[in-house]
Structures are given as structure tokens and as C-alpha cells.
PDB file of N, CA and C in Angstrom:
ATOM      1  N   SER A  11     -34.558  10.457  18.962  1.00  0.00           N
ATOM      2  CA  SER A  11     -32.913  10.590  17.571  1.00  0.00           C
ATOM      3  C   SER A  11     -32.430   9.560  17.091  1.00  0.00           C
ATOM      4  N   HIS A  12     -32.090   9.065  15.796  1.00  0.00           N
ATOM      5  CA  HIS A  12     -31.685   7.881  15.194  1.00  0.00           C
ATOM      6  C   HIS A  12     -30.624   7.363  15.192  1.00  0.00           C
ATOM      7  N   TYR A  13     -30.224   5.749  15.299  1.00  0.00           N
ATOM      8  CA  TYR A  13     -29.231   5.297  15.695  1.00  0.00           C
ATOM      9  C   TYR A  13     -29.203   4.160  14.761  1.00  0.00           C
ATOM     10  N   SER A  14     -28.053   4.248  13.773  1.00  0.00           N
ATOM     11  CA  SER A  14     -27.515   3.350  13.174  1.00  0.00           C
ATOM     12  C   SER A  14     -27.253   1.974  13.912  1.00  0.00           C
ATOM     13  N   PRO A  15     -27.850   0.905  13.256  1.00  0.00           N
ATOM     14  CA  PRO A  15     -27.523  -0.045  13.490  1.00  0.00           C
ATOM     15  C   PRO A  15     -26.006  -1.163  13.346  1.00  0.00           C
ATOM     16  N   ILE A  16     -25.649  -0.273  13.093  1.00  0.00           N
ATOM     17  CA  ILE A  16     -23.772  -0.978  12.275  1.00  0.00           C
ATOM     18  C   ILE A  16     -21.937  -1.192  12.541  1.00  0.00           C
ATOM     19  N   THR A  17     -22.071  -2.727  12.494  1.00  0.00           N
ATOM     20  CA  THR A  17     -21.258  -2.911  13.701  1.00  0.00           C
ATOM     21  C   THR A  17     -20.536  -3.151  12.521  1.00  0.00           C
ATOM     22  N   ARG A  18     -18.795  -2.971  12.426  1.00  0.00           N
ATOM     23  CA  ARG A  18     -18.123  -3.295  12.237  1.00  0.00           C
ATOM     24  C   ARG A  18     -16.976  -4.495  12.435  1.00  0.00           C
ATOM     25  N   THR A  19     -16.815  -5.872  11.335  1.00  0.00           N
ATOM     26  CA  THR A  19     -15.753  -6.255  12.131  1.00  0.00           C
ATOM     27  C   THR A  19     -14.210  -5.294  11.901  1.00  0.00           C
ATOM     28  N   VAL A  20     -13.717  -5.813  13.474  1.00  0.00           N
ATOM     29  CA  VAL A  20     -12.054  -5.184  13.461  1.00  0.00           C
ATOM     30  C   VAL A  20     -11.273  -6.407  13.001  1.00  0.00           C
ATOM     31  N   ASN A  21     -10.149  -6.634  11.919  1.00  0.00           N
ATOM     32  CA  ASN A  21      -9.649  -8.046  11.557  1.00  0.00           C
ATOM     33  C   ASN A  21      -8.535  -7.433  11.594  1.00  0.00           C
ATOM     34  N   ALA A  22      -7.898  -7.489  13.373  1.00  0.00           N
ATOM     35  CA  ALA A  22      -6.582  -7.413  14.163  1.00  0.00           C
ATOM     36  C   ALA A  22      -5.084  -8.377  12.856  1.00  0.00           C
ATOM     37  N   GLN A  23      -4.940  -7.828  12.963  1.00  0.00           N
ATOM     38  CA  GLN A  23      -3.640  -7.940  12.173  1.00  0.00           C
ATOM     39  C   GLN A  23      -2.725  -8.003  12.253  1.00  0.00           C
ATOM     40  N   THR A  24      -1.342  -8.815  12.903  1.00  0.00           N
ATOM     41  CA  THR A  24      -0.135  -8.863  13.885  1.00  0.00           C
ATOM     42  C   THR A  24       1.719  -9.146  12.891  1.00  0.00           C
ATOM     43  N   GLY A  25       1.512  -9.616  11.626  1.00  0.00           N
ATOM     44  CA  GLY A  25       2.331 -10.145  10.823  1.00  0.00           C
ATOM     45  C   GLY A  25       3.396  -9.198   9.816  1.00  0.00           C
ATOM     46  N   THR A  26       3.234  -9.393   9.065  1.00  0.00           N
ATOM     47  CA  THR A  26       4.014  -8.145   8.577  1.00  0.00           C
ATOM     48  C   THR A  26       3.478  -8.280   6.988  1.00  0.00           C
ATOM     49  N   THR A  27       2.377  -8.445   6.724  1.00  0.00           N
ATOM     50  CA  THR A  27       2.126  -8.821   4.766  1.00  0.00           C
ATOM     51  C   THR A  27       0.907  -9.377   5.643  1.00  0.00           C
ATOM     52  N   TYR A  28      -0.275  -8.729   4.460  1.00  0.00           N
ATOM     53  CA  TYR A  28      -1.926  -9.334   5.112  1.00  0.00           C
ATOM     54  C   TYR A  28      -2.451  -9.036   2.980  1.00  0.00           C
ATOM     55  N   THR A  29      -2.967  -9.653   2.918  1.00  0.00           N
ATOM     56  CA  THR A  29      -3.608  -9.999   1.515  1.00  0.00           C
ATOM     57  C   THR A  29      -5.200  -9.323   1.993  1.00  0.00           C
ATOM     58  N   LEU A  30      -5.962  -8.477   1.120  1.00  0.00           N
ATOM     59  CA  LEU A  30      -7.496  -8.909   1.610  1.00  0.00           C
ATOM     60  C   LEU A  30      -8.418  -9.725   1.420  1.00  0.00           C
ATOM     61  N   VAL A  31      -9.270  -9.883   2.450  1.00  0.00           N
ATOM     62  CA  VAL A  31     -10.357 -11.225   1.853  1.00  0.00           C
ATOM     63  C   VAL A  31     -11.920 -10.659   1.935  1.00  0.00           C
ATOM     64  N   ILE A  32     -12.350 -11.623   0.725  1.00  0.00           N
ATOM     65  CA  ILE A  32     -13.848 -11.266   0.564  1.00  0.00           C
ATOM     66  C   ILE A  32     -15.121 -10.494   1.853  1.00  0.00           C
ATOM     67  N   GLY A  33     -14.328 -11.496   2.895  1.00  0.00           N
ATOM     68  CA  GLY A  33     -14.893 -11.233   4.141  1.00  0.00           C
ATOM     69  C   GLY A  33     -14.993  -9.859   4.837  1.00  0.00           C
ATOM     70  N   ASP A  34     -13.773  -8.518   4.550  1.00  0.00           N
ATOM     71  CA  ASP A  34     -13.017  -7.426   5.300  1.00  0.00           C
ATOM     72  C   ASP A  34     -14.042  -5.834   4.393  1.00  0.00           C
ATOM     73  N   ALA A  35     -14.905  -6.639   3.371  1.00  0.00           N
ATOM     74  CA  ALA A  35     -15.110  -5.570   2.456  1.00  0.00           C
ATOM     75  C   ALA A  35     -16.049  -5.421   3.677  1.00  0.00           C
ATOM     76  N   GLY A  36     -15.133  -3.820   3.593  1.00  0.00           N
ATOM     77  CA  GLY A  36     -16.668  -2.775   4.382  1.00  0.00           C
ATOM     78  C   GLY A  36     -16.564  -2.517   5.920  1.00  0.00           C
ATOM     79  N   ASP A  37     -14.946  -3.286   6.137  1.00  0.00           N
ATOM     80  CA  ASP A  37     -14.781  -3.525   7.923  1.00  0.00           C
ATOM     81  C   ASP A  37     -13.207  -2.897   7.716  1.00  0.00           C
ATOM     82  N   LEU A  38     -12.952  -3.149   9.035  1.00  0.00           N
ATOM     83  CA  LEU A  38     -11.655  -2.033   9.570  1.00  0.00           C
ATOM     84  C   LEU A  38      -9.978  -3.502   9.202  1.00  0.00           C
ATOM     85  N   VAL A  39      -9.492  -3.320   9.032  1.00  0.00           N
ATOM     86  CA  VAL A  39      -8.600  -4.062   8.954  1.00  0.00           C
ATOM     87  C   VAL A  39      -7.449  -3.317   9.974  1.00  0.00           C
ATOM     88  N   THR A  40      -6.392  -3.811  10.865  1.00  0.00           N
ATOM     89  CA  THR A  40      -5.781  -3.408  11.379  1.00  0.00           C
ATOM     90  C   THR A  40      -4.590  -3.692  11.460  1.00  0.00           C
ATOM     91  N   MET A  41      -3.413  -2.927  10.870  1.00  0.00           N
ATOM     92  CA  MET A  41      -1.922  -4.139  10.920  1.00  0.00           C
ATOM     93  C   MET A  41      -0.564  -3.700  12.434  1.00  0.00           C
ATOM     94  N   ASP A  42      -1.394  -4.781  12.723  1.00  0.00           N
ATOM     95  CA  ASP A  42      -0.388  -3.954  13.879  1.00  0.00           C
ATOM     96  C   ASP A  42       1.208  -5.137  14.363  1.00  0.00           C
ATOM     97  N   ASN A  43       2.025  -4.069  14.322  1.00  0.00           N
ATOM     98  CA  ASN A  43       3.658  -5.185  14.094  1.00  0.00           C
ATOM     99  C   ASN A  43       4.739  -3.810  14.942  1.00  0.00           C
ATOM    100  N   GLY A  44       5.918  -4.508  14.537  1.00  0.00           N
ATOM    101  CA  GLY A  44       6.622  -2.911  15.540  1.00  0.00           C
ATOM    102  C   GLY A  44       7.511  -3.075  14.274  1.00  0.00           C
ATOM    103  N   SER A  45       7.617  -3.852  12.949  1.00  0.00           N
ATOM    104  CA  SER A  45       8.535  -3.544  11.474  1.00  0.00           C
ATOM    105  C   SER A  45       8.155  -3.433  10.559  1.00  0.00           C
ATOM    106  N   ALA A  46       7.726  -2.446   9.452  1.00  0.00           N
ATOM    107  CA  ALA A  46       7.365  -2.573   8.355  1.00  0.00           C
ATOM    108  C   ALA A  46       6.842  -3.813   7.878  1.00  0.00           C
ATOM    109  N   ASN A  47       5.642  -3.278   7.995  1.00  0.00           N
ATOM    110  CA  ASN A  47       4.804  -4.581   6.872  1.00  0.00           C
ATOM    111  C   ASN A  47       3.290  -3.676   5.908  1.00  0.00           C
ATOM    112  N   THR A  48       2.874  -4.969   4.975  1.00  0.00           N
ATOM    113  CA  THR A  48       2.244  -4.359   3.841  1.00  0.00           C
ATOM    114  C   THR A  48       0.794  -5.136   3.716  1.00  0.00           C
ATOM    115  N   LEU A  49       0.424  -4.148   3.143  1.00  0.00           N
ATOM    116  CA  LEU A  49      -1.004  -5.109   2.660  1.00  0.00           C
ATOM    117  C   LEU A  49      -1.039  -4.946   1.136  1.00  0.00           C
ATOM    118  N   THR A  50      -2.024  -6.105   1.200  1.00  0.00           N
ATOM    119  CA  THR A  50      -1.804  -5.673  -0.984  1.00  0.00           C
ATOM    120  C   THR A  50      -3.443  -5.656  -0.929  1.00  0.00           C
ATOM    121  N   ILE A  51      -3.751  -4.495  -1.281  1.00  0.00           N
ATOM    122  CA  ILE A  51      -4.572  -5.485  -2.142  1.00  0.00           C
ATOM    123  C   ILE A  51      -5.556  -6.235  -3.329  1.00  0.00           C
ATOM    124  N   PRO A  52      -6.198  -7.524  -3.745  1.00  0.00           N
ATOM    125  CA  PRO A  52      -5.518  -8.413  -4.304  1.00  0.00           C
ATOM    126  C   PRO A  52      -6.274  -7.809  -5.716  1.00  0.00           C
ATOM    127  N   ALA A  53      -5.536  -8.404  -6.727  1.00  0.00           N
ATOM    128  CA  ALA A  53      -6.790  -8.130  -8.157  1.00  0.00           C
ATOM    129  C   ALA A  53      -7.924  -8.693  -8.114  1.00  0.00           C
ATOM    130  N   ASN A  54      -9.159  -8.787  -8.286  1.00  0.00           N
ATOM    131  CA  ASN A  54     -10.961  -8.591  -9.003  1.00  0.00           C
ATOM    132  C   ASN A  54     -10.387 -10.211  -9.219  1.00  0.00           C
ATOM    133  N   SER A  55      -9.822 -10.923 -10.768  1.00  0.00           N
ATOM    134  CA  SER A  55      -9.666 -12.587 -10.550  1.00  0.00           C
ATOM    135  C   SER A  55      -9.803 -13.362  -9.084  1.00  0.00           C
ATOM    136  N   ALA A  56      -9.130 -12.447  -8.273  1.00  0.00           N
ATOM    137  CA  ALA A  56      -8.307 -13.666  -7.183  1.00  0.00           C
ATOM    138  C   ALA A  56      -9.447 -13.198  -6.096  1.00  0.00           C
ATOM    139  N   VAL A  57      -9.934 -12.133  -5.604  1.00  0.00           N
ATOM    140  CA  VAL A  57     -11.221 -11.641  -4.766  1.00  0.00           C
ATOM    141  C   VAL A  57     -12.061 -10.441  -5.395  1.00  0.00           C
ATOM    142  N   ALA A  58     -12.906 -11.070  -5.917  1.00  0.00           N
ATOM    143  CA  ALA A  58     -13.478  -9.820  -6.494  1.00  0.00           C
ATOM    144  C   ALA A  58     -14.744  -9.356  -5.639  1.00  0.00           C
ATOM    145  N   PHE A  59     -14.256  -8.655  -5.076  1.00  0.00           N
ATOM    146  CA  PHE A  59     -14.854  -7.311  -4.269  1.00  0.00           C
ATOM    147  C   PHE A  59     -15.358  -6.925  -5.215  1.00  0.00           C
ATOM    148  N   ALA A  60     -17.085  -6.576  -4.457  1.00  0.00           N
ATOM    149  CA  ALA A  60     -18.294  -5.147  -5.878  1.00  0.00           C
ATOM    150  C   ALA A  60     -17.753  -4.341  -5.639  1.00  0.00           C
ATOM    151  N   THR A  61     -17.739  -3.473  -6.908  1.00  0.00           N
ATOM    152  CA  THR A  61     -17.678  -1.687  -6.854  1.00  0.00           C
ATOM    153  C   THR A  61     -17.663  -1.320  -6.374  1.00  0.00           C
ATOM    154  N   GLY A  62     -17.845  -0.069  -5.484  1.00  0.00           N
ATOM    155  CA  GLY A  62     -18.348   0.216  -4.467  1.00  0.00           C
ATOM    156  C   GLY A  62     -17.688  -0.439  -3.300  1.00  0.00           C
ATOM    157  N   THR A  63     -16.900  -0.956  -3.372  1.00  0.00           N
ATOM    158  CA  THR A  63     -16.201  -1.616  -1.691  1.00  0.00           C
ATOM    159  C   THR A  63     -15.127  -0.466  -0.999  1.00  0.00           C
ATOM    160  N   GLN A  64     -16.197  -0.387   0.522  1.00  0.00           N
ATOM    161  CA  GLN A  64     -15.091   0.467   0.995  1.00  0.00           C
ATOM    162  C   GLN A  64     -13.951  -0.337   2.085  1.00  0.00           C
ATOM    163  N   ILE A  65     -13.014  -0.539   2.546  1.00  0.00           N
ATOM    164  CA  ILE A  65     -12.521  -1.525   4.003  1.00  0.00           C
ATOM    165  C   ILE A  65     -11.685  -0.092   3.926  1.00  0.00           C
ATOM    166  N   ASP A  66     -11.438  -0.476   5.666  1.00  0.00           N
ATOM    167  CA  ASP A  66     -11.094   1.562   6.259  1.00  0.00           C
ATOM    168  C   ASP A  66      -9.046   0.453   6.591  1.00  0.00           C
ATOM    169  N   ILE A  67      -8.402   1.016   7.199  1.00  0.00           N
ATOM    170  CA  ILE A  67      -7.299   0.213   7.303  1.00  0.00           C
ATOM    171  C   ILE A  67      -6.620   1.444   8.956  1.00  0.00           C
ATOM    172  N   ILE A  68      -6.171   1.142   9.298  1.00  0.00           N
ATOM    173  CA  ILE A  68      -5.240   1.839  10.516  1.00  0.00           C
ATOM    174  C   ILE A  68      -4.168   1.387  10.594  1.00  0.00           C
ATOM    175  N   ASN A  69      -2.989   1.846  10.957  1.00  0.00           N
ATOM    176  CA  ASN A  69      -1.392   1.514  10.876  1.00  0.00           C
ATOM    177  C   ASN A  69      -1.499   1.653  11.997  1.00  0.00           C
ATOM    178  N   LYS A  70      -1.554   0.696  13.420  1.00  0.00           N
ATOM    179  CA  LYS A  70      -1.700   0.721  14.300  1.00  0.00           C
ATOM    180  C   LYS A  70      -0.528   0.789  15.717  1.00  0.00           C
ATOM    181  N   GLY A  71       0.115  -0.506  15.090  1.00  0.00           N
ATOM    182  CA  GLY A  71       1.370  -0.617  15.940  1.00  0.00           C
ATOM    183  C   GLY A  71       2.813   0.575  14.357  1.00  0.00           C
ATOM    184  N   ALA A  72       3.481   0.540  15.641  1.00  0.00           N
ATOM    185  CA  ALA A  72       5.648   0.898  15.240  1.00  0.00           C
ATOM    186  C   ALA A  72       5.629   1.261  14.045  1.00  0.00           C
ATOM    187  N   GLY A  73       5.702   0.022  13.765  1.00  0.00           N
ATOM    188  CA  GLY A  73       6.248  -0.200  12.105  1.00  0.00           C
ATOM    189  C   GLY A  73       4.890   0.316  11.160  1.00  0.00           C
ATOM    190  N   ALA A  74       5.378   0.834  10.029  1.00  0.00           N
ATOM    191  CA  ALA A  74       4.759   1.759   8.624  1.00  0.00           C
ATOM    192  C   ALA A  74       3.497   0.062   8.150  1.00  0.00           C
ATOM    193  N   THR A  75       2.988   0.982   8.024  1.00  0.00           N
ATOM    194  CA  THR A  75       2.838   0.121   6.879  1.00  0.00           C
ATOM    195  C   THR A  75       2.139   0.469   5.705  1.00  0.00           C
ATOM    196  N   THR A  76       2.556  -0.557   4.542  1.00  0.00           N
ATOM    197  CA  THR A  76       2.568  -0.229   2.801  1.00  0.00           C
ATOM    198  C   THR A  76       1.000  -0.828   2.835  1.00  0.00           C
ATOM    199  N   VAL A  77      -0.090   0.679   1.771  1.00  0.00           N
ATOM    200  CA  VAL A  77      -1.175  -0.201   0.928  1.00  0.00           C
ATOM    201  C   VAL A  77      -0.209  -0.753  -0.466  1.00  0.00           C
ATOM    202  N   THR A  78      -0.565  -1.077  -0.912  1.00  0.00           N
ATOM    203  CA  THR A  78      -0.581  -1.899  -2.058  1.00  0.00           C
ATOM    204  C   THR A  78      -0.671  -2.801  -3.336  1.00  0.00           C
ATOM    205  N   GLY A  79      -1.117  -2.028  -3.412  1.00  0.00           N
ATOM    206  CA  GLY A  79      -1.588  -2.858  -4.676  1.00  0.00           C
ATOM    207  C   GLY A  79      -1.679  -4.530  -5.806  1.00  0.00           C
ATOM    208  N   ALA A  80      -2.070  -5.359  -5.997  1.00  0.00           N
ATOM    209  CA  ALA A  80      -1.384  -7.035  -6.367  1.00  0.00           C
ATOM    210  C   ALA A  80      -1.084  -6.307  -8.460  1.00  0.00           C
ATOM    211  N   SER A  81      -0.178  -7.076  -8.584  1.00  0.00           N
ATOM    212  CA  SER A  81       0.285  -6.963 -10.377  1.00  0.00           C
ATOM    213  C   SER A  81      -1.064  -6.637 -10.779  1.00  0.00           C
ATOM    214  N   GLY A  82      -1.418  -6.241 -11.941  1.00  0.00           N
ATOM    215  CA  GLY A  82      -2.541  -5.635 -12.467  1.00  0.00           C
ATOM    216  C   GLY A  82      -3.893  -4.809 -12.025  1.00  0.00           C
ATOM    217  N   VAL A  83      -3.792  -4.782 -10.410  1.00  0.00           N
ATOM    218  CA  VAL A  83      -4.646  -3.948  -9.313  1.00  0.00           C
ATOM    219  C   VAL A  83      -3.927  -2.111  -9.545  1.00  0.00           C
ATOM    220  N   THR A  84      -4.338  -1.403 -10.284  1.00  0.00           N
ATOM    221  CA  THR A  84      -4.190   0.186 -10.606  1.00  0.00           C
ATOM    222  C   THR A  84      -4.519   1.261  -8.330  1.00  0.00           C
ATOM    223  N   LEU A  85      -4.089   1.372  -7.999  1.00  0.00           N
ATOM    224  CA  LEU A  85      -4.755   2.303  -6.857  1.00  0.00           C
ATOM    225  C   LEU A  85      -3.345   3.595  -7.257  1.00  0.00           C
ATOM    226  N   ASN A  86      -4.332   5.132  -6.988  1.00  0.00           N
ATOM    227  CA  ASN A  86      -4.124   5.725  -6.716  1.00  0.00           C
ATOM    228  C   ASN A  86      -3.913   6.648  -8.500  1.00  0.00           C
ATOM    229  N   GLY A  87      -4.011   5.378  -9.462  1.00  0.00           N
ATOM    230  CA  GLY A  87      -4.026   5.634 -10.874  1.00  0.00           C
ATOM    231  C   GLY A  87      -2.329   4.742 -10.843  1.00  0.00           C
ATOM    232  N   VAL A  88      -1.585   4.603 -10.447  1.00  0.00           N
ATOM    233  CA  VAL A  88      -0.654   3.870 -10.219  1.00  0.00           C
ATOM    234  C   VAL A  88      -0.760   2.225 -10.443  1.00  0.00           C
ATOM    235  N   SER A  89      -0.333   1.810 -11.498  1.00  0.00           N
ATOM    236  CA  SER A  89      -0.909   0.256 -11.864  1.00  0.00           C
ATOM    237  C   SER A  89       0.602  -0.098 -10.972  1.00  0.00           C
ATOM    238  N   ALA A  90      -0.425  -1.283 -10.040  1.00  0.00           N
ATOM    239  CA  ALA A  90       0.033  -2.055  -8.727  1.00  0.00           C
ATOM    240  C   ALA A  90       1.245  -0.684  -7.730  1.00  0.00           C
ATOM    241  N   GLY A  91       0.574   0.269  -7.673  1.00  0.00           N
ATOM    242  CA  GLY A  91       1.060   1.040  -7.081  1.00  0.00           C
ATOM    243  C   GLY A  91       1.488   0.987  -5.286  1.00  0.00           C
ATOM    244  N   SER A  92       2.084   1.607  -4.556  1.00  0.00           N
ATOM    245  CA  SER A  92       1.870   1.689  -2.872  1.00  0.00           C
ATOM    246  C   SER A  92       1.704   2.526  -3.113  1.00  0.00           C
ATOM    247  N   GLY A  93       1.785   2.622  -1.209  1.00  0.00           N
ATOM    248  CA  GLY A  93       1.584   4.012  -0.832  1.00  0.00           C
ATOM    249  C   GLY A  93       1.907   3.976   0.835  1.00  0.00           C
ATOM    250  N   ALA A  94       2.713   4.440   1.550  1.00  0.00           N
ATOM    251  CA  ALA A  94       2.487   4.682   3.275  1.00  0.00           C
ATOM    252  C   ALA A  94       1.943   5.180   3.843  1.00  0.00           C
ATOM    253  N   LEU A  95       1.116   4.806   4.652  1.00  0.00           N
ATOM    254  CA  LEU A  95       0.479   5.552   5.619  1.00  0.00           C
ATOM    255  C   LEU A  95       2.203   6.107   6.912  1.00  0.00           C
ATOM    256  N   ASN A  96       0.513   7.374   6.874  1.00  0.00           N
ATOM    257  CA  ASN A  96       1.572   8.854   7.143  1.00  0.00           C
ATOM    258  C   ASN A  96       2.816   8.437   8.556  1.00  0.00           C
ATOM    259  N   ALA A  97       2.012   7.915   9.797  1.00  0.00           N
ATOM    260  CA  ALA A  97       2.011   7.386  10.959  1.00  0.00           C
ATOM    261  C   ALA A  97       2.177   6.470  11.798  1.00  0.00           C
ATOM    262  N   GLN A  98       1.662   5.517  13.156  1.00  0.00           N
ATOM    263  CA  GLN A  98       1.087   4.962  14.286  1.00  0.00           C
ATOM    264  C   GLN A  98      -0.189   5.641  14.220  1.00  0.00           C
ATOM    265  N   TYR A  99      -0.496   4.371  14.228  1.00  0.00           N
ATOM    266  CA  TYR A  99      -3.023   5.702  14.093  1.00  0.00           C
ATOM    267  C   TYR A  99      -2.914   6.103  12.548  1.00  0.00           C
ATOM    268  N   ALA A 100      -1.603   6.172  11.382  1.00  0.00           N
ATOM    269  CA  ALA A 100      -2.769   7.177  10.819  1.00  0.00           C
ATOM    270  C   ALA A 100      -3.217   5.725  10.396  1.00  0.00           C
ATOM    271  N   ALA A 101      -4.827   6.361   9.731  1.00  0.00           N
ATOM    272  CA  ALA A 101      -5.877   5.985   8.693  1.00  0.00           C
ATOM    273  C   ALA A 101      -5.733   6.336   7.542  1.00  0.00           C
ATOM    274  N   VAL A 102      -6.864   4.901   6.979  1.00  0.00           N
ATOM    275  CA  VAL A 102      -6.717   5.710   4.779  1.00  0.00           C
ATOM    276  C   VAL A 102      -8.181   4.505   5.009  1.00  0.00           C
ATOM    277  N   SER A 103      -8.979   4.267   4.331  1.00  0.00           N
ATOM    278  CA  SER A 103     -10.346   3.885   3.331  1.00  0.00           C
ATOM    279  C   SER A 103      -9.757   4.019   2.283  1.00  0.00           C
ATOM    280  N   ILE A 104      -9.798   3.074   1.561  1.00  0.00           N
ATOM    281  CA  ILE A 104     -10.056   2.480  -0.065  1.00  0.00           C
ATOM    282  C   ILE A 104     -11.388   1.637  -0.029  1.00  0.00           C
ATOM    283  N   VAL A 105     -11.092   2.049  -1.956  1.00  0.00           N
ATOM    284  CA  VAL A 105     -12.885   2.077  -2.300  1.00  0.00           C
ATOM    285  C   VAL A 105     -12.181   2.192  -3.831  1.00  0.00           C
ATOM    286  N   LYS A 106     -13.098   0.751  -4.316  1.00  0.00           N
ATOM    287  CA  LYS A 106     -13.010  -0.172  -5.165  1.00  0.00           C
ATOM    288  C   LYS A 106     -13.799   0.996  -5.641  1.00  0.00           C
ATOM    289  N   ILE A 107     -12.915   1.298  -7.324  1.00  0.00           N
ATOM    290  CA  ILE A 107     -14.069   2.173  -8.410  1.00  0.00           C
ATOM    291  C   ILE A 107     -13.926   1.757  -9.132  1.00  0.00           C
ATOM    292  N   ALA A 108     -13.839   0.498  -9.629  1.00  0.00           N
ATOM    293  CA  ALA A 108     -14.027  -0.138 -10.940  1.00  0.00           C
ATOM    294  C   ALA A 108     -13.269  -1.538 -10.981  1.00  0.00           C
ATOM    295  N   THR A 109     -12.932  -2.090 -11.864  1.00  0.00           N
ATOM    296  CA  THR A 109     -13.366  -3.736 -11.572  1.00  0.00           C
ATOM    297  C   THR A 109     -11.319  -4.436 -11.243  1.00  0.00           C
ATOM    298  N   ASP A 110     -10.745  -3.683 -11.615  1.00  0.00           N
ATOM    299  CA  ASP A 110      -9.301  -3.882 -10.507  1.00  0.00           C
ATOM    300  C   ASP A 110      -7.897  -1.821 -10.452  1.00  0.00           C
ATOM    301  N   THR A 111      -9.402  -1.416 -10.467  1.00  0.00           N
ATOM    302  CA  THR A 111      -9.038  -0.006 -10.160  1.00  0.00           C
ATOM    303  C   THR A 111      -9.593   0.247  -8.035  1.00  0.00           C
ATOM    304  N   TRP A 112      -8.606   1.839  -7.375  1.00  0.00           N
ATOM    305  CA  TRP A 112      -9.091   1.369  -6.431  1.00  0.00           C
ATOM    306  C   TRP A 112      -7.996   2.668  -5.933  1.00  0.00           C
ATOM    307  N   LEU A 113      -8.964   3.896  -5.177  1.00  0.00           N
ATOM    308  CA  LEU A 113      -8.730   5.419  -4.294  1.00  0.00           C
ATOM    309  C   LEU A 113      -8.531   4.146  -3.224  1.00  0.00           C
ATOM    310  N   MET A 114      -7.251   5.615  -2.531  1.00  0.00           N
ATOM    311  CA  MET A 114      -6.612   4.820  -1.289  1.00  0.00           C
ATOM    312  C   MET A 114      -6.783   6.665  -1.042  1.00  0.00           C
ATOM    313  N   LEU A 115      -7.938   6.449   0.454  1.00  0.00           N
ATOM    314  CA  LEU A 115      -8.421   8.208   0.795  1.00  0.00           C
ATOM    315  C   LEU A 115      -7.713   8.093   2.408  1.00  0.00           C
ATOM    316  N   GLY A 116      -6.285   9.354   2.443  1.00  0.00           N
ATOM    317  CA  GLY A 116      -6.685   9.469   4.262  1.00  0.00           C
ATOM    318  C   GLY A 116      -5.378   9.424   4.181  1.00  0.00           C
ATOM    319  N   ALA A 117      -4.861   9.323   5.593  1.00  0.00           N
ATOM    320  CA  ALA A 117      -3.605   9.829   6.235  1.00  0.00           C
ATOM    321  C   ALA A 117      -2.373   8.678   5.554  1.00  0.00           C
ATOM    322  N   HIS A 118      -1.465   9.464   4.134  1.00  0.00           N
ATOM    323  CA  HIS A 118      -1.077   8.722   3.095  1.00  0.00           C
ATOM    324  C   HIS A 118       0.324   9.594   2.731  1.00  0.00           C
ATOM    325  N   ALA A 119       1.538   9.488   1.946  1.00  0.00           N
ATOM    326  CA  ALA A 119       2.548   9.121   1.218  1.00  0.00           C
ATOM    327  C   ALA A 119       1.916   8.774  -0.388  1.00  0.00           C
ATOM    328  N   ALA A 120       2.039  10.392  -0.858  1.00  0.00           N
ATOM    329  CA  ALA A 120       2.670   9.910  -2.002  1.00  0.00           C
ATOM    330  C   ALA A 120       2.165   8.475  -2.249  1.00  0.00           C
ATOM    331  N   VAL A 121       1.393   7.724  -3.569  1.00  0.00           N
ATOM    332  CA  VAL A 121       0.805   6.656  -4.278  1.00  0.00           C
ATOM    333  C   VAL A 121       2.521   6.614  -5.303  1.00  0.00           C
ATOM    334  N   ALA A 122       3.445   5.701  -5.132  1.00  0.00           N
ATOM    335  CA  ALA A 122       4.042   5.333  -6.560  1.00  0.00           C
ATOM    336  C   ALA A 122       4.353   3.895  -6.863  1.00  0.00           C
TER     337      ALA A 122
END
């Protein structure tokens, strides 16, 4: 049988705001707060993730997690777009497909 030795870091966030850092590339961020909370995808000029970077995000807490693009970041075709995860324990993946362009896949509402 084949064993894949990939162990991902879990970045457990408990506040109401978090902006991704370069060390989050390829990893999992959990957002665990009883109040509404926001995870921000920074502009490439602030944090230069490589194109093709994927980051998974889980709305672990009772408060709704919104993923939002910083100024200049396009998320699912929307400049500085935001989309809320659908429920507690809902999960999304975000994938950087160009310099300041990300796609969000998974259990989220429309990005506006």
C-alpha cells in the first residue's frame, strides 16, 4: 500500500479577525469563535503566496466565518469579494490562480 507522508499544520485561530501569512500555504486554518469572524486573504504585495497555493479553512466555532479578499484581491471573480461559510464545521479551500486572484471552493454562500 502507498503511504503519503504529508502532515499539515493546523493554525487554530480563536479571535474574530485573521489575515493569512506565508506560513499558512498548504495548511489548514480553523476559525473558532462564538461571534462572527473574518479571515482575510492579503494582497500579493503584502504576502506573496506562490500561484497554485491552496489553503483549507474550517468554520470551527459557532460564529460564522467570512472569507474576504483584501483591497486589490479578486475572490471568485469579485474585487475585494467576501463569502460566508455555510455553517459551523463547514469547510472551504482557497486556491491562488494568479497574482491577486483566488478561487474559493466548498461550502460557502455566494461571493459578493
